[in-house]
mmCIF file of the N, C-alpha and C atoms, coordinates in Angstrom:
data_MODEL
# 
_entry.id   MODEL 
# 
loop_
_atom_site.group_PDB 
_atom_site.id 
_atom_site.type_symbol 
_atom_site.label_atom_id 
_atom_site.label_alt_id 
_atom_site.label_comp_id 
_atom_site.label_asym_id 
_atom_site.label_entity_id 
_atom_site.label_seq_id 
_atom_site.pdbx_PDB_ins_code 
_atom_site.Cartn_x 
_atom_site.Cartn_y 
_atom_site.Cartn_z 
_atom_site.occupancy 
_atom_site.B_iso_or_equiv 
_atom_site.pdbx_formal_charge 
_atom_site.auth_seq_id 
_atom_site.auth_comp_id 
_atom_site.auth_asym_id 
_atom_site.auth_atom_id 
_atom_site.pdbx_PDB_model_num 
ATOM 1   N N  . MET A 1 1  ? 29.521 -22.896 -12.524 1.00 0.00 ? 1  MET A N  1 
ATOM 2   C CA . MET A 1 1  ? 29.133 -22.331 -13.787 1.00 0.00 ? 1  MET A CA 1 
ATOM 3   C C  . MET A 1 1  ? 28.008 -21.337 -13.567 1.00 0.00 ? 1  MET A C  1 
ATOM 4   N N  . ASN A 1 2  ? 28.086 -20.218 -14.214 1.00 0.00 ? 2  ASN A N  1 
ATOM 5   C CA . ASN A 1 2  ? 27.038 -19.215 -14.156 1.00 0.00 ? 2  ASN A CA 1 
ATOM 6   C C  . ASN A 1 2  ? 26.475 -19.031 -15.554 1.00 0.00 ? 2  ASN A C  1 
ATOM 7   N N  . ALA A 1 3  ? 25.172 -19.032 -15.662 1.00 0.00 ? 3  ALA A N  1 
ATOM 8   C CA . ALA A 1 3  ? 24.533 -18.808 -16.948 1.00 0.00 ? 3  ALA A CA 1 
ATOM 9   C C  . ALA A 1 3  ? 24.558 -17.318 -17.255 1.00 0.00 ? 3  ALA A C  1 
ATOM 10  N N  . ARG A 1 4  ? 24.472 -16.977 -18.522 1.00 0.00 ? 4  ARG A N  1 
ATOM 11  C CA . ARG A 1 4  ? 24.428 -15.591 -18.948 1.00 0.00 ? 4  ARG A CA 1 
ATOM 12  C C  . ARG A 1 4  ? 23.232 -14.908 -18.306 1.00 0.00 ? 4  ARG A C  1 
ATOM 13  N N  . MET A 1 5  ? 23.453 -13.702 -17.779 1.00 0.00 ? 5  MET A N  1 
ATOM 14  C CA . MET A 1 5  ? 22.369 -12.993 -17.116 1.00 0.00 ? 5  MET A CA 1 
ATOM 15  C C  . MET A 1 5  ? 21.984 -11.771 -17.929 1.00 0.00 ? 5  MET A C  1 
ATOM 16  N N  . ASP A 1 6  ? 20.700 -11.516 -17.996 1.00 0.00 ? 6  ASP A N  1 
ATOM 17  C CA . ASP A 1 6  ? 20.134 -10.371 -18.682 1.00 0.00 ? 6  ASP A CA 1 
ATOM 18  C C  . ASP A 1 6  ? 19.192 -9.693  -17.696 1.00 0.00 ? 6  ASP A C  1 
ATOM 19  N N  . ALA A 1 7  ? 19.150 -8.378  -17.704 1.00 0.00 ? 7  ALA A N  1 
ATOM 20  C CA . ALA A 1 7  ? 18.298 -7.649  -16.759 1.00 0.00 ? 7  ALA A CA 1 
ATOM 21  C C  . ALA A 1 7  ? 16.826 -8.010  -16.910 1.00 0.00 ? 7  ALA A C  1 
ATOM 22  N N  . ASN A 1 8  ? 16.420 -8.519  -18.074 1.00 0.00 ? 8  ASN A N  1 
ATOM 23  C CA . ASN A 1 8  ? 15.018 -8.870  -18.298 1.00 0.00 ? 8  ASN A CA 1 
ATOM 24  C C  . ASN A 1 8  ? 14.693 -10.310 -17.934 1.00 0.00 ? 8  ASN A C  1 
ATOM 25  N N  . ASP A 1 9  ? 15.688 -11.107 -17.588 1.00 0.00 ? 9  ASP A N  1 
ATOM 26  C CA . ASP A 1 9  ? 15.444 -12.503 -17.230 1.00 0.00 ? 9  ASP A CA 1 
ATOM 27  C C  . ASP A 1 9  ? 14.610 -12.587 -15.960 1.00 0.00 ? 9  ASP A C  1 
ATOM 28  N N  . ALA A 1 10 ? 13.777 -13.605 -15.888 1.00 0.00 ? 10 ALA A N  1 
ATOM 29  C CA . ALA A 1 10 ? 12.938 -13.813 -14.702 1.00 0.00 ? 10 ALA A CA 1 
ATOM 30  C C  . ALA A 1 10 ? 13.744 -14.368 -13.537 1.00 0.00 ? 10 ALA A C  1 
ATOM 31  N N  . CYS A 1 11 ? 14.920 -14.950 -13.851 1.00 0.00 ? 11 CYS A N  1 
ATOM 32  C CA . CYS A 1 11 ? 15.733 -15.533 -12.792 1.00 0.00 ? 11 CYS A CA 1 
ATOM 33  C C  . CYS A 1 11 ? 17.185 -15.577 -13.216 1.00 0.00 ? 11 CYS A C  1 
ATOM 34  N N  . ASP A 1 12 ? 18.051 -15.766 -12.238 1.00 0.00 ? 12 ASP A N  1 
ATOM 35  C CA . ASP A 1 12 ? 19.466 -16.052 -12.472 1.00 0.00 ? 12 ASP A CA 1 
ATOM 36  C C  . ASP A 1 12 ? 19.654 -17.516 -12.122 1.00 0.00 ? 12 ASP A C  1 
ATOM 37  N N  . LEU A 1 13 ? 20.558 -18.183 -12.813 1.00 0.00 ? 13 LEU A N  1 
ATOM 38  C CA . LEU A 1 13 ? 20.811 -19.594 -12.555 1.00 0.00 ? 13 LEU A CA 1 
ATOM 39  C C  . LEU A 1 13 ? 22.298 -19.786 -12.350 1.00 0.00 ? 13 LEU A C  1 
ATOM 40  N N  . ARG A 1 14 ? 22.653 -20.391 -11.218 1.00 0.00 ? 14 ARG A N  1 
ATOM 41  C CA . ARG A 1 14 ? 24.061 -20.654 -10.903 1.00 0.00 ? 14 ARG A CA 1 
ATOM 42  C C  . ARG A 1 14 ? 24.200 -22.087 -10.410 1.00 0.00 ? 14 ARG A C  1 
ATOM 43  N N  . PHE A 1 15 ? 25.299 -22.715 -10.784 1.00 0.00 ? 15 PHE A N  1 
ATOM 44  C CA . PHE A 1 15 ? 25.597 -24.062 -10.299 1.00 0.00 ? 15 PHE A CA 1 
ATOM 45  C C  . PHE A 1 15 ? 26.796 -23.981 -9.375  1.00 0.00 ? 15 PHE A C  1 
ATOM 46  N N  . GLY A 1 16 ? 26.662 -24.610 -8.220  1.00 0.00 ? 16 GLY A N  1 
ATOM 47  C CA . GLY A 1 16 ? 27.746 -24.645 -7.249  1.00 0.00 ? 16 GLY A CA 1 
ATOM 48  C C  . GLY A 1 16 ? 28.675 -25.815 -7.503  1.00 0.00 ? 16 GLY A C  1 
ATOM 49  N N  . GLN A 1 17 ? 29.648 -25.971 -6.633  1.00 0.00 ? 17 GLN A N  1 
ATOM 50  C CA . GLN A 1 17 ? 30.668 -27.000 -6.787  1.00 0.00 ? 17 GLN A CA 1 
ATOM 51  C C  . GLN A 1 17 ? 30.144 -28.408 -6.571  1.00 0.00 ? 17 GLN A C  1 
ATOM 52  N N  . VAL A 1 18 ? 29.060 -28.570 -5.858  1.00 0.00 ? 18 VAL A N  1 
ATOM 53  C CA . VAL A 1 18 ? 28.570 -29.909 -5.536  1.00 0.00 ? 18 VAL A CA 1 
ATOM 54  C C  . VAL A 1 18 ? 27.312 -30.281 -6.323  1.00 0.00 ? 18 VAL A C  1 
ATOM 55  N N  . GLY A 1 19 ? 27.082 -29.642 -7.450  1.00 0.00 ? 19 GLY A N  1 
ATOM 56  C CA . GLY A 1 19 ? 25.949 -29.995 -8.292  1.00 0.00 ? 19 GLY A CA 1 
ATOM 57  C C  . GLY A 1 19 ? 24.614 -29.460 -7.828  1.00 0.00 ? 19 GLY A C  1 
ATOM 58  N N  . ILE A 1 20 ? 24.638 -28.364 -7.094  1.00 0.00 ? 20 ILE A N  1 
ATOM 59  C CA . ILE A 1 20 ? 23.392 -27.740 -6.655  1.00 0.00 ? 20 ILE A CA 1 
ATOM 60  C C  . ILE A 1 20 ? 23.129 -26.524 -7.534  1.00 0.00 ? 20 ILE A C  1 
ATOM 61  N N  . ALA A 1 21 ? 21.951 -26.493 -8.138  1.00 0.00 ? 21 ALA A N  1 
ATOM 62  C CA . ALA A 1 21 ? 21.558 -25.346 -8.953  1.00 0.00 ? 21 ALA A CA 1 
ATOM 63  C C  . ALA A 1 21 ? 20.827 -24.354 -8.060  1.00 0.00 ? 21 ALA A C  1 
ATOM 64  N N  . CYS A 1 22 ? 21.255 -23.116 -8.091  1.00 0.00 ? 22 CYS A N  1 
ATOM 65  C CA . CYS A 1 22 ? 20.585 -22.061 -7.330  1.00 0.00 ? 22 CYS A CA 1 
ATOM 66  C C  . CYS A 1 22 ? 19.842 -21.177 -8.322  1.00 0.00 ? 22 CYS A C  1 
ATOM 67  N N  . VAL A 1 23 ? 18.522 -21.128 -8.186  1.00 0.00 ? 23 VAL A N  1 
ATOM 68  C CA . VAL A 1 23 ? 17.688 -20.294 -9.044  1.00 0.00 ? 23 VAL A CA 1 
ATOM 69  C C  . VAL A 1 23 ? 17.290 -19.071 -8.228  1.00 0.00 ? 23 VAL A C  1 
ATOM 70  N N  . ARG A 1 24 ? 17.842 -17.933 -8.593  1.00 0.00 ? 24 ARG A N  1 
ATOM 71  C CA . ARG A 1 24 ? 17.519 -16.680 -7.911  1.00 0.00 ? 24 ARG A CA 1 
ATOM 72  C C  . ARG A 1 24 ? 16.361 -16.032 -8.663  1.00 0.00 ? 24 ARG A C  1 
ATOM 73  N N  . VAL A 1 25 ? 15.179 -16.091 -8.072  1.00 0.00 ? 25 VAL A N  1 
ATOM 74  C CA . VAL A 1 25 ? 13.975 -15.556 -8.706  1.00 0.00 ? 25 VAL A CA 1 
ATOM 75  C C  . VAL A 1 25 ? 13.979 -14.039 -8.556  1.00 0.00 ? 25 VAL A C  1 
ATOM 76  N N  . ARG A 1 26 ? 13.795 -13.328 -9.684  1.00 0.00 ? 26 ARG A N  1 
ATOM 77  C CA . ARG A 1 26 ? 13.854 -11.869 -9.657  1.00 0.00 ? 26 ARG A CA 1 
ATOM 78  C C  . ARG A 1 26 ? 12.519 -11.188 -9.912  1.00 0.00 ? 26 ARG A C  1 
ATOM 79  N N  . ARG A 1 27 ? 11.516 -11.940 -10.393 1.00 0.00 ? 27 ARG A N  1 
ATOM 80  C CA . ARG A 1 27 ? 10.196 -11.355 -10.662 1.00 0.00 ? 27 ARG A CA 1 
ATOM 81  C C  . ARG A 1 27 ? 9.113  -12.311 -10.212 1.00 0.00 ? 27 ARG A C  1 
ATOM 82  N N  . VAL A 1 28 ? 7.995  -11.775 -9.723  1.00 0.00 ? 28 VAL A N  1 
ATOM 83  C CA . VAL A 1 28 ? 6.842  -12.597 -9.351  1.00 0.00 ? 28 VAL A CA 1 
ATOM 84  C C  . VAL A 1 28 ? 5.997  -12.751 -10.611 1.00 0.00 ? 28 VAL A C  1 
ATOM 85  N N  . ASP A 1 29 ? 6.454  -13.649 -11.482 1.00 0.00 ? 29 ASP A N  1 
ATOM 86  C CA . ASP A 1 29 ? 5.777  -13.898 -12.754 1.00 0.00 ? 29 ASP A CA 1 
ATOM 87  C C  . ASP A 1 29 ? 6.005  -15.368 -13.088 1.00 0.00 ? 29 ASP A C  1 
ATOM 88  N N  . ALA A 1 30 ? 5.051  -16.208 -12.700 1.00 0.00 ? 30 ALA A N  1 
ATOM 89  C CA . ALA A 1 30 ? 5.213  -17.657 -12.850 1.00 0.00 ? 30 ALA A CA 1 
ATOM 90  C C  . ALA A 1 30 ? 5.420  -18.063 -14.304 1.00 0.00 ? 30 ALA A C  1 
ATOM 91  N N  . ALA A 1 31 ? 4.692  -17.452 -15.229 1.00 0.00 ? 31 ALA A N  1 
ATOM 92  C CA . ALA A 1 31 ? 4.824  -17.805 -16.647 1.00 0.00 ? 31 ALA A CA 1 
ATOM 93  C C  . ALA A 1 31 ? 6.219  -17.459 -17.165 1.00 0.00 ? 31 ALA A C  1 
ATOM 94  N N  . ALA A 1 32 ? 6.728  -16.288 -16.811 1.00 0.00 ? 32 ALA A N  1 
ATOM 95  C CA . ALA A 1 32 ? 8.065  -15.884 -17.246 1.00 0.00 ? 32 ALA A CA 1 
ATOM 96  C C  . ALA A 1 32 ? 9.130  -16.786 -16.635 1.00 0.00 ? 32 ALA A C  1 
ATOM 97  N N  . LEU A 1 33 ? 8.960  -17.150 -15.373 1.00 0.00 ? 33 LEU A N  1 
ATOM 98  C CA . LEU A 1 33 ? 9.913  -18.039 -14.710 1.00 0.00 ? 33 LEU A CA 1 
ATOM 99  C C  . LEU A 1 33 ? 9.923  -19.409 -15.377 1.00 0.00 ? 33 LEU A C  1 
ATOM 100 N N  . CYS A 1 34 ? 8.746  -19.940 -15.666 1.00 0.00 ? 34 CYS A N  1 
ATOM 101 C CA . CYS A 1 34 ? 8.634  -21.238 -16.333 1.00 0.00 ? 34 CYS A CA 1 
ATOM 102 C C  . CYS A 1 34 ? 9.297  -21.194 -17.709 1.00 0.00 ? 34 CYS A C  1 
ATOM 103 N N  . ASP A 1 35 ? 9.013  -20.155 -18.482 1.00 0.00 ? 35 ASP A N  1 
ATOM 104 C CA . ASP A 1 35 ? 9.616  -20.007 -19.814 1.00 0.00 ? 35 ASP A CA 1 
ATOM 105 C C  . ASP A 1 35 ? 11.130 -19.922 -19.725 1.00 0.00 ? 35 ASP A C  1 
ATOM 106 N N  . GLU A 1 36 ? 11.635 -19.140 -18.776 1.00 0.00 ? 36 GLU A N  1 
ATOM 107 C CA . GLU A 1 36 ? 13.076 -18.961 -18.607 1.00 0.00 ? 36 GLU A CA 1 
ATOM 108 C C  . GLU A 1 36 ? 13.758 -20.279 -18.240 1.00 0.00 ? 36 GLU A C  1 
ATOM 109 N N  . LEU A 1 37 ? 13.192 -21.012 -17.294 1.00 0.00 ? 37 LEU A N  1 
ATOM 110 C CA . LEU A 1 37 ? 13.787 -22.285 -16.884 1.00 0.00 ? 37 LEU A CA 1 
ATOM 111 C C  . LEU A 1 37 ? 13.720 -23.316 -18.002 1.00 0.00 ? 37 LEU A C  1 
ATOM 112 N N  . GLU A 1 38 ? 12.622 -23.363 -18.742 1.00 0.00 ? 38 GLU A N  1 
ATOM 113 C CA . GLU A 1 38 ? 12.525 -24.290 -19.878 1.00 0.00 ? 38 GLU A CA 1 
ATOM 114 C C  . GLU A 1 38 ? 13.571 -23.966 -20.932 1.00 0.00 ? 38 GLU A C  1 
ATOM 115 N N  . ARG A 1 39 ? 13.769 -22.679 -21.222 1.00 0.00 ? 39 ARG A N  1 
ATOM 116 C CA . ARG A 1 39 ? 14.777 -22.267 -22.215 1.00 0.00 ? 39 ARG A CA 1 
ATOM 117 C C  . ARG A 1 39 ? 16.168 -22.709 -21.773 1.00 0.00 ? 39 ARG A C  1 
ATOM 118 N N  . ARG A 1 40 ? 16.479 -22.507 -20.518 1.00 0.00 ? 40 ARG A N  1 
ATOM 119 C CA . ARG A 1 40 ? 17.811 -22.873 -20.021 1.00 0.00 ? 40 ARG A CA 1 
ATOM 120 C C  . ARG A 1 40 ? 18.000 -24.388 -19.964 1.00 0.00 ? 40 ARG A C  1 
ATOM 121 N N  . MET A 1 41 ? 16.947 -25.110 -19.621 1.00 0.00 ? 41 MET A N  1 
ATOM 122 C CA . MET A 1 41 ? 17.048 -26.573 -19.581 1.00 0.00 ? 41 MET A CA 1 
ATOM 123 C C  . MET A 1 41 ? 17.220 -27.150 -20.985 1.00 0.00 ? 41 MET A C  1 
ATOM 124 N N  . ARG A 1 42 ? 16.559 -26.566 -21.971 1.00 0.00 ? 42 ARG A N  1 
ATOM 125 C CA . ARG A 1 42 ? 16.734 -27.027 -23.358 1.00 0.00 ? 42 ARG A CA 1 
ATOM 126 C C  . ARG A 1 42 ? 18.159 -26.780 -23.842 1.00 0.00 ? 42 ARG A C  1 
ATOM 127 N N  . ALA A 1 43 ? 18.774 -25.700 -23.376 1.00 0.00 ? 43 ALA A N  1 
ATOM 128 C CA . ALA A 1 43 ? 20.130 -25.354 -23.796 1.00 0.00 ? 43 ALA A CA 1 
ATOM 129 C C  . ALA A 1 43 ? 21.174 -26.315 -23.222 1.00 0.00 ? 43 ALA A C  1 
ATOM 130 N N  . ALA A 1 44 ? 20.924 -26.871 -22.042 1.00 0.00 ? 44 ALA A N  1 
ATOM 131 C CA . ALA A 1 44 ? 21.907 -27.755 -21.401 1.00 0.00 ? 44 ALA A CA 1 
ATOM 132 C C  . ALA A 1 44 ? 21.200 -28.791 -20.529 1.00 0.00 ? 44 ALA A C  1 
ATOM 133 N N  . PRO A 1 45 ? 20.461 -29.721 -21.136 1.00 0.00 ? 45 PRO A N  1 
ATOM 134 C CA . PRO A 1 45 ? 19.684 -30.684 -20.342 1.00 0.00 ? 45 PRO A CA 1 
ATOM 135 C C  . PRO A 1 45 ? 20.539 -31.572 -19.442 1.00 0.00 ? 45 PRO A C  1 
ATOM 136 N N  . GLN A 1 46 ? 21.757 -31.884 -19.839 1.00 0.00 ? 46 GLN A N  1 
ATOM 137 C CA . GLN A 1 46 ? 22.616 -32.752 -19.043 1.00 0.00 ? 46 GLN A CA 1 
ATOM 138 C C  . GLN A 1 46 ? 22.984 -32.122 -17.705 1.00 0.00 ? 46 GLN A C  1 
ATOM 139 N N  . MET A 1 47 ? 22.959 -30.814 -17.619 1.00 0.00 ? 47 MET A N  1 
ATOM 140 C CA . MET A 1 47 ? 23.307 -30.144 -16.365 1.00 0.00 ? 47 MET A CA 1 
ATOM 141 C C  . MET A 1 47 ? 22.219 -30.307 -15.309 1.00 0.00 ? 47 MET A C  1 
ATOM 142 N N  . PHE A 1 48 ? 21.002 -30.608 -15.735 1.00 0.00 ? 48 PHE A N  1 
ATOM 143 C CA . PHE A 1 48 ? 19.883 -30.706 -14.811 1.00 0.00 ? 48 PHE A CA 1 
ATOM 144 C C  . PHE A 1 48 ? 19.484 -32.152 -14.513 1.00 0.00 ? 48 PHE A C  1 
ATOM 145 N N  . ALA A 1 49 ? 20.188 -33.109 -15.086 1.00 0.00 ? 49 ALA A N  1 
ATOM 146 C CA . ALA A 1 49 ? 19.784 -34.513 -14.980 1.00 0.00 ? 49 ALA A CA 1 
ATOM 147 C C  . ALA A 1 49 ? 19.625 -34.977 -13.533 1.00 0.00 ? 49 ALA A C  1 
ATOM 148 N N  . ARG A 1 50 ? 20.544 -34.632 -12.665 1.00 0.00 ? 50 ARG A N  1 
ATOM 149 C CA . ARG A 1 50 ? 20.485 -35.079 -11.267 1.00 0.00 ? 50 ARG A CA 1 
ATOM 150 C C  . ARG A 1 50 ? 20.804 -33.949 -10.298 1.00 0.00 ? 50 ARG A C  1 
ATOM 151 N N  . ALA A 1 51 ? 20.572 -32.741 -10.719 1.00 0.00 ? 51 ALA A N  1 
ATOM 152 C CA . ALA A 1 51 ? 20.918 -31.593 -9.880  1.00 0.00 ? 51 ALA A CA 1 
ATOM 153 C C  . ALA A 1 51 ? 19.814 -31.286 -8.871  1.00 0.00 ? 51 ALA A C  1 
ATOM 154 N N  . ALA A 1 52 ? 20.234 -31.022 -7.659  1.00 0.00 ? 52 ALA A N  1 
ATOM 155 C CA . ALA A 1 52 ? 19.301 -30.481 -6.663  1.00 0.00 ? 52 ALA A CA 1 
ATOM 156 C C  . ALA A 1 52 ? 19.114 -29.005 -6.987  1.00 0.00 ? 52 ALA A C  1 
ATOM 157 N N  . VAL A 1 53 ? 17.940 -28.471 -6.679  1.00 0.00 ? 53 VAL A N  1 
ATOM 158 C CA . VAL A 1 53 ? 17.649 -27.071 -7.001  1.00 0.00 ? 53 VAL A CA 1 
ATOM 159 C C  . VAL A 1 53 ? 17.227 -26.327 -5.739  1.00 0.00 ? 53 VAL A C  1 
ATOM 160 N N  . VAL A 1 54 ? 17.821 -25.163 -5.547  1.00 0.00 ? 54 VAL A N  1 
ATOM 161 C CA . VAL A 1 54 ? 17.469 -24.277 -4.444  1.00 0.00 ? 54 VAL A CA 1 
ATOM 162 C C  . VAL A 1 54 ? 16.834 -23.030 -5.051  1.00 0.00 ? 54 VAL A C  1 
ATOM 163 N N  . LEU A 1 55 ? 15.647 -22.648 -4.563  1.00 0.00 ? 55 LEU A N  1 
ATOM 164 C CA . LEU A 1 55 ? 15.008 -21.410 -5.001  1.00 0.00 ? 55 LEU A CA 1 
ATOM 165 C C  . LEU A 1 55 ? 15.367 -20.300 -4.022  1.00 0.00 ? 55 LEU A C  1 
ATOM 166 N N  . ASP A 1 56 ? 15.967 -19.247 -4.531  1.00 0.00 ? 56 ASP A N  1 
ATOM 167 C CA . ASP A 1 56 ? 16.338 -18.087 -3.720  1.00 0.00 ? 56 ASP A CA 1 
ATOM 168 C C  . ASP A 1 56 ? 15.326 -16.979 -4.007  1.00 0.00 ? 56 ASP A C  1 
ATOM 169 N N  . LEU A 1 57 ? 14.463 -16.689 -3.048  1.00 0.00 ? 57 LEU A N  1 
ATOM 170 C CA . LEU A 1 57 ? 13.430 -15.664 -3.209  1.00 0.00 ? 57 LEU A CA 1 
ATOM 171 C C  . LEU A 1 57 ? 13.835 -14.332 -2.585  1.00 0.00 ? 57 LEU A C  1 
ATOM 172 N N  . SER A 1 58 ? 15.047 -14.238 -2.079  1.00 0.00 ? 58 SER A N  1 
ATOM 173 C CA . SER A 1 58 ? 15.479 -13.044 -1.349  1.00 0.00 ? 58 SER A CA 1 
ATOM 174 C C  . SER A 1 58 ? 15.662 -11.816 -2.234  1.00 0.00 ? 58 SER A C  1 
ATOM 175 N N  . HIS A 1 59 ? 15.699 -11.983 -3.549  1.00 0.00 ? 59 HIS A N  1 
ATOM 176 C CA . HIS A 1 59 ? 15.907 -10.847 -4.450  1.00 0.00 ? 59 HIS A CA 1 
ATOM 177 C C  . HIS A 1 59 ? 14.624 -10.360 -5.108  1.00 0.00 ? 59 HIS A C  1 
ATOM 178 N N  . LEU A 1 60 ? 13.491 -10.877 -4.661  1.00 0.00 ? 60 LEU A N  1 
ATOM 179 C CA . LEU A 1 60 ? 12.216 -10.376 -5.169  1.00 0.00 ? 60 LEU A CA 1 
ATOM 180 C C  . LEU A 1 60 ? 11.962 -8.988  -4.589  1.00 0.00 ? 60 LEU A C  1 
ATOM 181 N N  . PRO A 1 61 ? 11.392 -8.084  -5.388  1.00 0.00 ? 61 PRO A N  1 
ATOM 182 C CA . PRO A 1 61 ? 11.093 -6.746  -4.858  1.00 0.00 ? 61 PRO A CA 1 
ATOM 183 C C  . PRO A 1 61 ? 10.063 -6.799  -3.727  1.00 0.00 ? 61 PRO A C  1 
ATOM 184 N N  . ALA A 1 62 ? 9.131  -7.745  -3.808  1.00 0.00 ? 62 ALA A N  1 
ATOM 185 C CA . ALA A 1 62 ? 8.118  -7.940  -2.764  1.00 0.00 ? 62 ALA A CA 1 
ATOM 186 C C  . ALA A 1 62 ? 7.545  -9.333  -2.931  1.00 0.00 ? 62 ALA A C  1 
ATOM 187 N N  . LEU A 1 63 ? 7.172  -9.949  -1.843  1.00 0.00 ? 63 LEU A N  1 
ATOM 188 C CA . LEU A 1 63 ? 6.561  -11.270 -1.919  1.00 0.00 ? 63 LEU A CA 1 
ATOM 189 C C  . LEU A 1 63 ? 5.081  -11.125 -2.242  1.00 0.00 ? 63 LEU A C  1 
ATOM 190 N N  . PRO A 1 64 ? 4.531  -12.057 -3.005  1.00 0.00 ? 64 PRO A N  1 
ATOM 191 C CA . PRO A 1 64 ? 3.102  -11.975 -3.324  1.00 0.00 ? 64 PRO A CA 1 
ATOM 192 C C  . PRO A 1 64 ? 2.258  -12.175 -2.068  1.00 0.00 ? 64 PRO A C  1 
ATOM 193 N N  . ASP A 1 65 ? 1.063  -11.615 -2.079  1.00 0.00 ? 65 ASP A N  1 
ATOM 194 C CA . ASP A 1 65 ? 0.166  -11.733 -0.926  1.00 0.00 ? 65 ASP A CA 1 
ATOM 195 C C  . ASP A 1 65 ? -0.422 -13.122 -0.778  1.00 0.00 ? 65 ASP A C  1 
ATOM 196 N N  . ASP A 1 66 ? -0.639 -13.813 -1.896  1.00 0.00 ? 66 ASP A N  1 
ATOM 197 C CA . ASP A 1 66 ? -1.243 -15.147 -1.805  1.00 0.00 ? 66 ASP A CA 1 
ATOM 198 C C  . ASP A 1 66 ? -0.510 -16.153 -2.632  1.00 0.00 ? 66 ASP A C  1 
# 
């Protein structure tokens, strides 16, 4: 399952075949990422009940210095 993606979203969220959620982080903005994940979890809490989560940082424009 793939969640709806918007160019302004802080992350993309995809679920694989074995119950692994892949969160592709697109912006270095912790508050926006937290808000985005909370919004998605409220929309479908049962999908996150026992899901492992992988953070994919490879799509960030640049990694933070600290």
